[in-house]
Amino acid sequence: MLTLRTRRRAAATARALDRLAAIEASVIALADEDLLDLADIFAAGAPTPLRDITAAEMRRRNISL
């Protein structure tokens, strides 16, 4: 029973990490204008992981709102 639960958790973790990597790749693939639009959408709200990813990519590209 414990082995099965451990395998399920490991599989769920792997899927979550794959999704996160896909989201990060999608943000990186955006054109500058689209990245700025995405950043603008999340600028007014509470901090979120997507906002952090977007901000990091903007810093890497040396662009700002």
Coordinates of N, CA, C and O in Angstrom, one line a residue:
M1 N 0.8 -1.2 0.0 CA 0.0 0.0 0.0 C 0.9 1.3 0.0 O 0.6 2.2 -0.8
L2 N 1.9 1.3 0.9 CA 2.8 2.4 0.9 C 3.5 2.6 -0.4 O 3.7 3.7 -0.8
T3 N 4.0 1.5 -1.0 CA 4.7 1.6 -2.2 C 3.8 2.2 -3.3 O 4.3 3.0 -4.1
L4 N 2.6 1.8 -3.4 CA 1.7 2.3 -4.4 C 1.4 3.8 -4.2 O 1.5 4.5 -5.2
R5 N 1.3 4.2 -3.0 CA 1.1 5.6 -2.7 C 2.3 6.4 -3.1 O 2.2 7.5 -3.6
T6 N 3.5 5.9 -2.8 CA 4.7 6.6 -3.1 C 4.9 6.7 -4.6 O 5.3 7.7 -5.1
R7 N 4.5 5.6 -5.3 CA 4.6 5.7 -6.8 C 3.6 6.7 -7.4 O 3.9 7.4 -8.3
R8 N 2.4 6.8 -6.8 CA 1.4 7.8 -7.3 C 1.9 9.2 -7.0 O 1.7 10.0 -7.9
R9 N 2.4 9.4 -5.9 CA 2.9 10.8 -5.6 C 4.1 11.1 -6.5 O 4.2 12.3 -7.0
A10 N 5.0 10.2 -6.7 CA 6.1 10.4 -7.6 C 5.6 10.7 -9.1 O 6.1 11.6 -9.7
A11 N 4.6 10.0 -9.5 CA 4.0 10.2 -10.8 C 3.4 11.6 -10.9 O 3.5 12.4 -11.9
A12 N 2.6 12.0 -9.8 CA 2.0 13.3 -9.8 C 3.0 14.4 -9.8 O 2.8 15.4 -10.4
T13 N 4.1 14.2 -9.0 CA 5.1 15.2 -9.0 C 5.8 15.4 -10.4 O 6.0 16.5 -10.8
A14 N 6.0 14.3 -11.0 CA 6.6 14.3 -12.4 C 5.7 15.0 -13.3 O 6.2 15.9 -14.1
R15 N 4.4 14.8 -13.3 CA 3.5 15.5 -14.2 C 3.5 17.0 -13.9 O 3.4 17.8 -14.8
A16 N 3.5 17.3 -12.6 CA 3.5 18.8 -12.3 C 4.7 19.5 -12.7 O 4.7 20.6 -13.2
L17 N 5.9 18.8 -12.6 CA 7.1 19.4 -13.1 C 7.1 19.5 -14.6 O 7.6 20.5 -15.1
D18 N 6.6 18.5 -15.3 CA 6.5 18.6 -16.7 C 5.6 19.8 -17.2 O 5.9 20.5 -18.1
R19 N 4.5 20.0 -16.5 CA 3.6 21.1 -16.8 C 4.3 22.5 -16.5 O 4.2 23.4 -17.3
L20 N 5.0 22.6 -15.4 CA 5.7 23.8 -15.1 C 6.8 24.1 -16.2 O 6.9 25.2 -16.6
A21 N 7.5 23.1 -16.6 CA 8.5 23.3 -17.6 C 7.8 23.7 -18.9 O 8.4 24.6 -19.6
A22 N 6.7 23.2 -19.3 CA 6.0 23.6 -20.5 C 5.5 25.0 -20.4 O 5.5 25.8 -21.4
I23 N 5.0 25.4 -19.2 CA 4.6 26.8 -19.0 C 5.7 27.7 -19.2 O 5.7 28.8 -19.9
E24 N 6.9 27.4 -18.5 CA 8.1 28.2 -18.7 C 8.5 28.3 -20.1 O 8.9 29.4 -20.6
A25 N 8.5 27.2 -20.8 CA 8.9 27.2 -22.2 C 8.0 28.1 -23.1 O 8.4 28.8 -24.0
S26 N 6.7 28.1 -22.7 CA 5.7 28.9 -23.5 C 6.0 30.4 -23.2 O 5.9 31.2 -24.1
V27 N 6.3 30.7 -22.0 CA 6.6 32.2 -21.7 C 7.8 32.6 -22.4 O 7.9 33.7 -23.0
I28 N 8.8 31.8 -22.4 CA 10.1 32.1 -23.1 C 9.9 32.2 -24.6 O 10.5 33.1 -25.2
A29 N 9.0 31.5 -25.2 CA 8.7 31.5 -26.6 C 7.9 32.7 -27.0 O 7.9 33.0 -28.2
L30 N 7.3 33.5 -26.1 CA 6.5 34.6 -26.5 C 7.4 35.7 -27.1 O 8.6 35.9 -26.7
A31 N 6.8 36.5 -28.0 CA 7.5 37.6 -28.6 C 7.5 38.7 -27.5 O 6.7 38.7 -26.5
D32 N 8.3 39.7 -27.6 CA 8.4 40.8 -26.6 C 7.1 41.4 -26.3 O 6.7 41.7 -25.2
E33 N 6.3 41.8 -27.4 CA 5.0 42.4 -27.2 C 4.1 41.5 -26.4 O 3.3 42.0 -25.6
D34 N 4.1 40.3 -26.8 CA 3.2 39.3 -26.1 C 3.6 39.1 -24.6 O 2.8 39.0 -23.7
L35 N 4.9 39.1 -24.4 CA 5.4 39.0 -23.0 C 5.0 40.2 -22.2 O 4.6 40.1 -21.0
L36 N 5.1 41.4 -22.8 CA 4.7 42.6 -22.1 C 3.2 42.6 -21.8 O 2.7 43.0 -20.7
D37 N 2.4 42.1 -22.8 CA 0.9 42.0 -22.5 C 0.6 41.0 -21.4 O -0.2 41.3 -20.5
L38 N 1.3 39.9 -21.3 CA 1.2 38.9 -20.2 C 1.6 39.6 -18.9 O 0.9 39.4 -17.9
A39 N 2.7 40.3 -18.9 CA 3.1 40.9 -17.7 C 2.1 42.0 -17.2 O 1.9 42.1 -16.0
D40 N 1.5 42.7 -18.1 CA 0.6 43.7 -17.8 C -0.7 43.1 -17.2 O -1.3 43.7 -16.3
I41 N -1.1 42.0 -17.7 CA -2.3 41.3 -17.1 C -2.0 41.0 -15.6 O -2.9 41.1 -14.8
F42 N -0.8 40.5 -15.3 CA -0.6 40.1 -13.9 C 0.0 41.2 -13.0 O 0.2 40.9 -11.8
A43 N 0.3 42.3 -13.6 CA 1.0 43.4 -12.8 C 0.1 43.9 -11.6 O 0.7 44.2 -10.6
A44 N -1.2 44.0 -11.8 CA -2.0 44.6 -10.8 C -2.4 43.6 -9.7 O -2.8 44.0 -8.6
G45 N -2.4 42.3 -10.0 CA -2.8 41.3 -9.0 C -1.8 40.9 -8.0 O -0.7 41.5 -7.9
A46 N -2.2 40.0 -7.2 CA -1.3 39.4 -6.2 C -0.2 38.6 -6.9 O -0.3 38.1 -8.0
P47 N 1.0 38.5 -6.2 CA 2.1 37.8 -6.8 C 1.7 36.3 -7.0 O 1.1 35.7 -6.2
T48 N 2.0 35.8 -8.2 CA 1.8 34.4 -8.6 C 3.0 33.8 -9.2 O 3.9 34.6 -9.6
P49 N 3.1 32.5 -9.3 CA 4.3 31.9 -10.0 C 4.4 32.3 -11.4 O 5.5 32.6 -11.9
L50 N 3.2 32.5 -12.1 CA 3.3 32.9 -13.5 C 3.8 34.3 -13.6 O 4.6 34.7 -14.5
R51 N 3.4 35.2 -12.7 CA 4.0 36.5 -12.7 C 5.5 36.5 -12.4 O 6.2 37.3 -13.1
D52 N 5.9 35.7 -11.6 CA 7.4 35.5 -11.3 C 8.1 35.1 -12.5 O 9.2 35.6 -12.8
I53 N 7.6 34.1 -13.2 CA 8.2 33.6 -14.4 C 8.3 34.7 -15.5 O 9.3 34.8 -16.1
T54 N 7.2 35.4 -15.6 CA 7.2 36.5 -16.6 C 8.2 37.6 -16.3 O 8.9 38.1 -17.2
A55 N 8.2 37.9 -15.0 CA 9.2 39.0 -14.6 C 10.6 38.5 -14.8 O 11.4 39.3 -15.2
A56 N 10.9 37.3 -14.5 CA 12.3 36.8 -14.7 C 12.6 36.8 -16.2 O 13.8 37.2 -16.6
E57 N 11.7 36.5 -17.1 CA 12.0 36.5 -18.5 C 12.2 37.9 -19.0 O 13.0 38.2 -19.9
M58 N 11.4 38.9 -18.5 CA 11.5 40.3 -18.8 C 12.9 40.8 -18.4 O 13.6 41.5 -19.2
R59 N 13.3 40.4 -17.2 CA 14.7 40.8 -16.8 C 15.8 40.2 -17.7 O 16.7 40.9 -18.0
R60 N 15.6 39.0 -18.1 CA 16.6 38.3 -18.9 C 16.7 39.1 -20.3 O 17.7 39.2 -20.8
R61 N 15.5 39.5 -20.8 CA 15.5 40.2 -22.1 C 15.8 41.7 -22.0 O 15.9 42.4 -23.0
N62 N 15.9 42.2 -20.7 CA 16.1 43.6 -20.4 C 15.0 44.5 -21.0 O 15.3 45.5 -21.7
I63 N 13.8 44.1 -20.7 CA 12.6 44.9 -21.1 C 11.8 45.2 -19.9 O 11.9 44.4 -18.9
S64 N 11.0 46.2 -19.9 CA 10.1 46.5 -18.8 C 8.8 47.1 -19.3 O 8.7 47.5 -20.4
L65 N 7.9 47.2 -18.4 CA 6.5 47.7 -18.7 C 6.6 49.2 -18.9 O 7.3 49.9 -18.4

